[in-house]
mmCIF file of C-alpha atoms and ligand atoms in Angstrom:
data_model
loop_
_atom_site.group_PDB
_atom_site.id
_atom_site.type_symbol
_atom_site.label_atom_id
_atom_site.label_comp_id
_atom_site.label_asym_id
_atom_site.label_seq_id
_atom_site.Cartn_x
_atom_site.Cartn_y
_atom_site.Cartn_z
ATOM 1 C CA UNK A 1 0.000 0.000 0.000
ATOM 2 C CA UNK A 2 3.088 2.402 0.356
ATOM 3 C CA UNK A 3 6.702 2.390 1.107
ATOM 4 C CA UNK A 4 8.419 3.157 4.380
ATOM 5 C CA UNK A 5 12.391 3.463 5.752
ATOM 6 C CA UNK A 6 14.164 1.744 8.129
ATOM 7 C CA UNK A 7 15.761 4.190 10.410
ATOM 8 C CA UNK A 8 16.261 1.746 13.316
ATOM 9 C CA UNK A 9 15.652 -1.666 14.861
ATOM 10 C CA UNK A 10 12.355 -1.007 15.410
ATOM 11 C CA UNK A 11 11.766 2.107 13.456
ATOM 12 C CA UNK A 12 10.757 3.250 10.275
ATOM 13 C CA UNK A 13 9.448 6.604 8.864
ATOM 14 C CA UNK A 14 6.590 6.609 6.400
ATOM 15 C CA UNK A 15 3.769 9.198 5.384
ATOM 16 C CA UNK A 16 1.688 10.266 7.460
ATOM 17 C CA UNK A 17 -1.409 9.506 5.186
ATOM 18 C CA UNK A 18 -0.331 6.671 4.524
ATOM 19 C CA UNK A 19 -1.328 5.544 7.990
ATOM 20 C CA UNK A 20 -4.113 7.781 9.437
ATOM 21 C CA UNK A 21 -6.842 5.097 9.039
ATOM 22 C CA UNK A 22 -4.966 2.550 10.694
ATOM 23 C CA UNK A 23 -4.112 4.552 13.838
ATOM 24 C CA UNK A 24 -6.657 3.210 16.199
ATOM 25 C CA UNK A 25 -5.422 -0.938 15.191
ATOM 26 C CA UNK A 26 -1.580 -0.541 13.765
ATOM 27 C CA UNK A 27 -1.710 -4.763 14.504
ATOM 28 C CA UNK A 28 -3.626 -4.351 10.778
ATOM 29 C CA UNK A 29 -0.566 -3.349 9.174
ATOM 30 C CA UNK A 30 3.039 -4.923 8.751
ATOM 31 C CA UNK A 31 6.195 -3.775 7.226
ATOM 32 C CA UNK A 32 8.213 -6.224 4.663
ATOM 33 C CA UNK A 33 11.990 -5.590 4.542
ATOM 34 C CA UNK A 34 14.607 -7.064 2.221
ATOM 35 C CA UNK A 35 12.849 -8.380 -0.707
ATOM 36 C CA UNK A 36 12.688 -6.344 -4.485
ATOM 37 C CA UNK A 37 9.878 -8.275 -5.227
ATOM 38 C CA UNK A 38 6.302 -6.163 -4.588
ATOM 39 C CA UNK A 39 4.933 -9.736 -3.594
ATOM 40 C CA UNK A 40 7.229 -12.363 -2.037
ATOM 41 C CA UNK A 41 10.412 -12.706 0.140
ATOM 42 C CA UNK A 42 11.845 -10.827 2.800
ATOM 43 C CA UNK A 43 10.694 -10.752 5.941
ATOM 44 C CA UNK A 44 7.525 -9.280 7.666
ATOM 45 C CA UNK A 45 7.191 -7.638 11.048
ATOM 46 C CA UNK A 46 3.835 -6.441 12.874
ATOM 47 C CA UNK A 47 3.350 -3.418 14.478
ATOM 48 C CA UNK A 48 2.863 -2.069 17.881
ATOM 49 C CA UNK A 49 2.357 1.296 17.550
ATOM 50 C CA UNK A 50 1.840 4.584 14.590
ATOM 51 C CA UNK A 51 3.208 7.694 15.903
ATOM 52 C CA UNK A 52 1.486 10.435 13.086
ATOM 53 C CA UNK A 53 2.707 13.897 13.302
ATOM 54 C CA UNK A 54 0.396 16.043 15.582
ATOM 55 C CA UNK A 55 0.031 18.648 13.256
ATOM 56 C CA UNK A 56 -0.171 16.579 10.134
ATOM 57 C CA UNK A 57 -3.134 17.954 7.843
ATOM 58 C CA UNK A 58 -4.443 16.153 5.487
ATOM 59 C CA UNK A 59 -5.991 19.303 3.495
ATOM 60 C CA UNK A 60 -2.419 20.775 2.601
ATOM 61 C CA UNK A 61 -0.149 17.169 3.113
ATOM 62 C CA UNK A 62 1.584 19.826 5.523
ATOM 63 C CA UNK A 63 3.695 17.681 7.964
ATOM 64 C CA UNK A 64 3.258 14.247 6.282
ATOM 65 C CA UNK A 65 5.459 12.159 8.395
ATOM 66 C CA UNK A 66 4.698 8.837 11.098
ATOM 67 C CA UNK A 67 6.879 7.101 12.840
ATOM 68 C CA UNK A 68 6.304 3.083 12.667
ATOM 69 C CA UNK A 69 7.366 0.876 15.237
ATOM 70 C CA UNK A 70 7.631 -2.643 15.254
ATOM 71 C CA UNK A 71 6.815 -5.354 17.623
ATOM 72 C CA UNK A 72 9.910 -6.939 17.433
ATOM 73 C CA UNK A 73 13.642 -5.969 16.246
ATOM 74 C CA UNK A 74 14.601 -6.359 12.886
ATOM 75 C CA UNK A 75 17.356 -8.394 12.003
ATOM 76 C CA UNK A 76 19.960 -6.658 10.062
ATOM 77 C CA UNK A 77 21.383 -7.946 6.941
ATOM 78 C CA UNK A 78 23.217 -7.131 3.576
ATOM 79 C CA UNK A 79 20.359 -5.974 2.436
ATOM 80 C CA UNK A 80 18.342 -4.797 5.407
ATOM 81 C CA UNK A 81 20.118 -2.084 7.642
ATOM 82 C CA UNK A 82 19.002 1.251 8.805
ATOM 83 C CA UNK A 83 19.374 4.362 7.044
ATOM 84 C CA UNK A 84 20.745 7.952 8.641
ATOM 85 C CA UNK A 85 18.639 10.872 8.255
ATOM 86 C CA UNK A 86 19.510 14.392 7.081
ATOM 87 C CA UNK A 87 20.151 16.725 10.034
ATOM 88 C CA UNK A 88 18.512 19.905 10.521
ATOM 89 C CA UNK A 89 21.712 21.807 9.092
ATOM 90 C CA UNK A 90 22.124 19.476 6.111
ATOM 91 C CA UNK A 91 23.197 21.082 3.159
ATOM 92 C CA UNK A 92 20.627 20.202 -0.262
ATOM 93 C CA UNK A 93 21.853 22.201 -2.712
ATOM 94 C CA UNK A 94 19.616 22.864 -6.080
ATOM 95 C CA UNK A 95 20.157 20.706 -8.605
ATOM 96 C CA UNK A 96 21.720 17.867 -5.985
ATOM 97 C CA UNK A 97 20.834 14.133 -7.429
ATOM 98 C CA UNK A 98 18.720 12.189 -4.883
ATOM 99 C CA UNK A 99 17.480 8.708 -5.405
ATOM 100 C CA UNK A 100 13.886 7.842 -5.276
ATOM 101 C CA UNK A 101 12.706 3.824 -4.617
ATOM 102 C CA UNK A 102 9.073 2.306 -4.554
ATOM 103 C CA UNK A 103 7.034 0.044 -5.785
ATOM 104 C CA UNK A 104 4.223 1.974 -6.850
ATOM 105 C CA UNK A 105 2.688 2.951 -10.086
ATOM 106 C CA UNK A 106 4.894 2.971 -12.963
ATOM 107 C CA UNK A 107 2.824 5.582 -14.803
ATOM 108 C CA UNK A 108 -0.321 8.057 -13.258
ATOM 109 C CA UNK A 109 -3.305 5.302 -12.786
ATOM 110 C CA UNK A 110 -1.518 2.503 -14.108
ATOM 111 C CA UNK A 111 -0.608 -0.876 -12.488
ATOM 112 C CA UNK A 112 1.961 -0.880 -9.385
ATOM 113 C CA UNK A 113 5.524 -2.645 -10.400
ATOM 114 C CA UNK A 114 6.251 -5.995 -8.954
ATOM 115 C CA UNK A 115 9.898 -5.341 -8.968
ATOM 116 C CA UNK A 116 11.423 -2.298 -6.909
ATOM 117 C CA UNK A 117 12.349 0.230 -8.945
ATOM 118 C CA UNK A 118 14.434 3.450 -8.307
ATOM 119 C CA UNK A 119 15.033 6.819 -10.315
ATOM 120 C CA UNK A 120 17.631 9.502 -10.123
ATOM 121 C CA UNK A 121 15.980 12.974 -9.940
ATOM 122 C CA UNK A 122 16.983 16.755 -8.988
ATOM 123 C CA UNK A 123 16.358 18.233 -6.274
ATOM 124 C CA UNK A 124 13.898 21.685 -7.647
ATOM 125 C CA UNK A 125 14.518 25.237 -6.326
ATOM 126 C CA UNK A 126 11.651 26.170 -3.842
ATOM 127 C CA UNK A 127 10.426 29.363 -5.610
ATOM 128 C CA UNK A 128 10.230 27.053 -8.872
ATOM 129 C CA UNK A 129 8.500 24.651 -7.698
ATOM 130 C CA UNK A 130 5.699 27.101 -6.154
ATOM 131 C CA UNK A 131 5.394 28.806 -9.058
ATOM 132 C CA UNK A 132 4.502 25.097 -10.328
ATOM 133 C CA UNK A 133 1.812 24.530 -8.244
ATOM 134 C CA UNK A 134 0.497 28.070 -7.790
ATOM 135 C CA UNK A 135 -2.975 28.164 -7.377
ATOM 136 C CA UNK A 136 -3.166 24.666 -6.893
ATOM 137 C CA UNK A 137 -1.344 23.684 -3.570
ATOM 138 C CA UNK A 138 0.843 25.381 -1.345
ATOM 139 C CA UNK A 139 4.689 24.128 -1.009
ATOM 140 C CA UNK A 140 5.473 24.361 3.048
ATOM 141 C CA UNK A 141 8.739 24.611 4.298
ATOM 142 C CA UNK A 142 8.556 21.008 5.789
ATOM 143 C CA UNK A 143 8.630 19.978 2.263
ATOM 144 C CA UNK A 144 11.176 19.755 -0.606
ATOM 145 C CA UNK A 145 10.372 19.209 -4.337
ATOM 146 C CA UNK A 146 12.448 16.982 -6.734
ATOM 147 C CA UNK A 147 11.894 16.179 -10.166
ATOM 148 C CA UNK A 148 13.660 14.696 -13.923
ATOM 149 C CA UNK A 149 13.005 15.340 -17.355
ATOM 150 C CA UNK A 150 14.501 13.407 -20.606
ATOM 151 C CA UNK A 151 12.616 10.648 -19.714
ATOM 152 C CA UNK A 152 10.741 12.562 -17.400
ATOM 153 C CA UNK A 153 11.244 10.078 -13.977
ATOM 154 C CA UNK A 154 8.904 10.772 -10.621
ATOM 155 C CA UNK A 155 7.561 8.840 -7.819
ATOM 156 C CA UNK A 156 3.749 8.123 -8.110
ATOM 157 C CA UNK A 157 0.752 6.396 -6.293
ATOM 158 C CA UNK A 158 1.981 3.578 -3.815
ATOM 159 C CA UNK A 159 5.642 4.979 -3.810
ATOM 160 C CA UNK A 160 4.644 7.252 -0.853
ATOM 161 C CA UNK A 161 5.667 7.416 2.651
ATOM 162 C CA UNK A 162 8.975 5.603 0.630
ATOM 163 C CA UNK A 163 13.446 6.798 0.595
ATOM 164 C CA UNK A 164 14.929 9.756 -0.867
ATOM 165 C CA UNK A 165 18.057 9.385 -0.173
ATOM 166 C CA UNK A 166 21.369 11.256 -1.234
ATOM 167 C CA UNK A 167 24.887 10.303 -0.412
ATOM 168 C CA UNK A 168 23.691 7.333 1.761
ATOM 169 C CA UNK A 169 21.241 9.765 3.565
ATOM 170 C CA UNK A 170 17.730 10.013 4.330
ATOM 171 C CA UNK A 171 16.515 13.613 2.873
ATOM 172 C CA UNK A 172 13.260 12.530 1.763
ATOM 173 C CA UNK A 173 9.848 11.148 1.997
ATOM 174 C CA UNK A 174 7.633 10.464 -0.745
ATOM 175 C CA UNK A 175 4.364 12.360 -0.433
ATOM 176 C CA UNK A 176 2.436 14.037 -2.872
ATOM 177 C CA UNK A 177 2.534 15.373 -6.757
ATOM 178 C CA UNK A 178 -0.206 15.892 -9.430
ATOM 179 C CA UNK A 179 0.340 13.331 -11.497
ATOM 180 C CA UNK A 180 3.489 11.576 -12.375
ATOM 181 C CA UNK A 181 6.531 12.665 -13.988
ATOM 182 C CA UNK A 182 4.574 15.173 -15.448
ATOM 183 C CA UNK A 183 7.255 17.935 -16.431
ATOM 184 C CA UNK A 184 5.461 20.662 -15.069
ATOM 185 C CA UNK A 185 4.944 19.438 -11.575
ATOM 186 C CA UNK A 186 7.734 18.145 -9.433
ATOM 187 C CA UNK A 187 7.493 15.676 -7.171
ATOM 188 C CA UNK A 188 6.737 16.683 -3.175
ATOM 189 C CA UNK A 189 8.093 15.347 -0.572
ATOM 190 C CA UNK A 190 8.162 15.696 3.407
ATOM 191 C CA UNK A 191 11.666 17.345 3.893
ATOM 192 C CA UNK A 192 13.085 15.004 6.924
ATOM 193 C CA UNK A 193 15.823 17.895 8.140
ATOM 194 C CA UNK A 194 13.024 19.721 9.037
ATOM 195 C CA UNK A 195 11.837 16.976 11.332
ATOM 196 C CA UNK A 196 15.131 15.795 12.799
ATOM 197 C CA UNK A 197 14.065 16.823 16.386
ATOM 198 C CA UNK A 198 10.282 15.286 16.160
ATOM 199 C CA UNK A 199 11.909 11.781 14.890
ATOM 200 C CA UNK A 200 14.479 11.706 17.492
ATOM 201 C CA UNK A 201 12.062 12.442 20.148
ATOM 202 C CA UNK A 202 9.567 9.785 19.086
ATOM 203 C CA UNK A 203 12.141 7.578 18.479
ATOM 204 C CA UNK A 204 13.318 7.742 22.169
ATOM 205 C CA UNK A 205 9.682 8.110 23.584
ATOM 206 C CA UNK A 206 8.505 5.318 21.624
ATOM 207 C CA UNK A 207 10.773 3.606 19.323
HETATM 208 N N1 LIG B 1 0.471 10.269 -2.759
HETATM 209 C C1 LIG B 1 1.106 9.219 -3.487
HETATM 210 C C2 LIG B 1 1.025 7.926 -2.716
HETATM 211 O O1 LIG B 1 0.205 7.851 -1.822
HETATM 212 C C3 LIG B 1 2.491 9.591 -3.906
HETATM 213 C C4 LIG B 1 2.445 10.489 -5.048
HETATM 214 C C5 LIG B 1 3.764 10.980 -5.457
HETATM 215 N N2 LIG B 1 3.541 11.629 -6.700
HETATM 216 C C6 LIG B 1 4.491 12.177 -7.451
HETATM 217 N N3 LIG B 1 4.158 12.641 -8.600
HETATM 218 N N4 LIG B 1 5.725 12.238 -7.030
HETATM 219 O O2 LIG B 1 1.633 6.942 -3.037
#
C-alpha cells in the first residue's frame, strides 16, 4: 500500500497519510523488509504502535510524516540495515541528485511494479516549484520538491511514505505530486531535516 524506511531496529518513517486510518489498530498493518519483489520474500514484522505527526493535515499534506514501530527488532542484513537521516543543518543544494525507490505505479493510474524500482531525480529550487503549483497547492517549508526530465522520472501512487536518499542519507519522503513525472509538476516530498528533532524524540519516547 506504500513504502516506508528503516531508520532503526524497530523504526521506520513513512507518510503520514499513509497511515491515518490505521491509527486506532496498527496490529492491521506490517512492514516487509529485504525483498525487491512487490509480492514475495523478505521478511515481515507487525506493528505495535503509529506515531502520526500532531500537526499533520491532510488538506495541505503539511507535515506528512509517522513514525512506525515494530513489535519486534529487525534483524539486520546485507540488504536490510538502517538508514541515517539528514540533520537539521544538512546542506541540499539545487540541482543535488537524490534517489527515489518504490514500488508503486509505474505511470499516473496505471498498475503498481512488482519489482522495486528506483530513479535519479533533482532536487527543484523552492520558488520554482511554487510557481509550479500556484494556485493549486501550497509548497510548506517542511517539504522539498524533486523532479527529472529526458525521460521525465517521478515517484507516483503507492511509492509514498517511501526513501529519498542522497549520499547514503535520508533527505526525503515520498508524499504528494499531481500526477506523475509530469514535467510541469515536481514531485513533493516531506523534507526530513526539518523533522530531525520530532523523529528523534519519538524515536526515544517510543521507538
Ligand atoms: N500520494 C502518493 C502515494 O500515496 C504519492 C504520489 C507521489 N507523486 C508524485 N508525482 N511524485 O503513493
Amino acid at each position: 500500500m506504500c513504502g516506508a524506511v528503516v531508520i532503526g531496529s524497530r523504526t521506520l518513517l513513512t507518510a503520514a497519510h499513509c497511515v491515518t486510518t490505521y491509527i486506532s489498530d496498527p496490529s492491521i498493518l506490517r512492514v516487509t523488509v529485504g525483498t525487491s519483489y512487490r509480492l514475495s520474500g523478505g521478511k515481515s514484522y507487525d506493528l505495535k504502535r503509529i506515531v502520526i505527526h500532531e500537526s499533520y493535515t491532510s488538506a495541505t499534506l503539511e507535515n506528512d510524516i509517522a513514525l512506525l514501530v515494530t513489535r519486534s527488532d529487525m534483524s539486520f542484513s546485507k540488504s536490510v540495515k538502517a538508514i541515517n537521516i539528514a540533520s537539521k543543518n544538512f546542506n541540499l543544494p539545487n540541482g543535488t541528485e537524490a534517489l527515489v525507490s518504490g514500488f508503486g505505479t509505474v505511470s499516473y493510474e496505471g498498475s503498481p511494479s512488482d519489482v522495486l524500482l528506483a530513479a535519479k531525480v533533482n532536487i527543484v529550487p523552492k520558488e520554482s516549484c511554487k510557481r509550479s503549483y500556484l494556485g493549486i497547492a501550497s509548497i510548506a517549508d517542511g517539504m522539498v520538491c524533486a523532479s527529472a526530465n529526458n525521460p521525465p522520472r517521478d515517484a507516483c501512487q503507492g511509492d509514498s511514505g517511501g526513501p529519498l536518499v542522497t549520499k547514503n542519507v535520508l533527505i526525503g519522503i515520498v508524499s504528494w505530486g499531481e500526477k506523475c513525472a509530469n514535467p510541469v509538476y515536481p514531485g513533493v516530498y516531506t523534507r526530513v531535516s526539518e523533522y530531525e528533532s520530532w523523529i528523534v524524540s519519538r524515536v526515544n519516547t517510543y521507538g
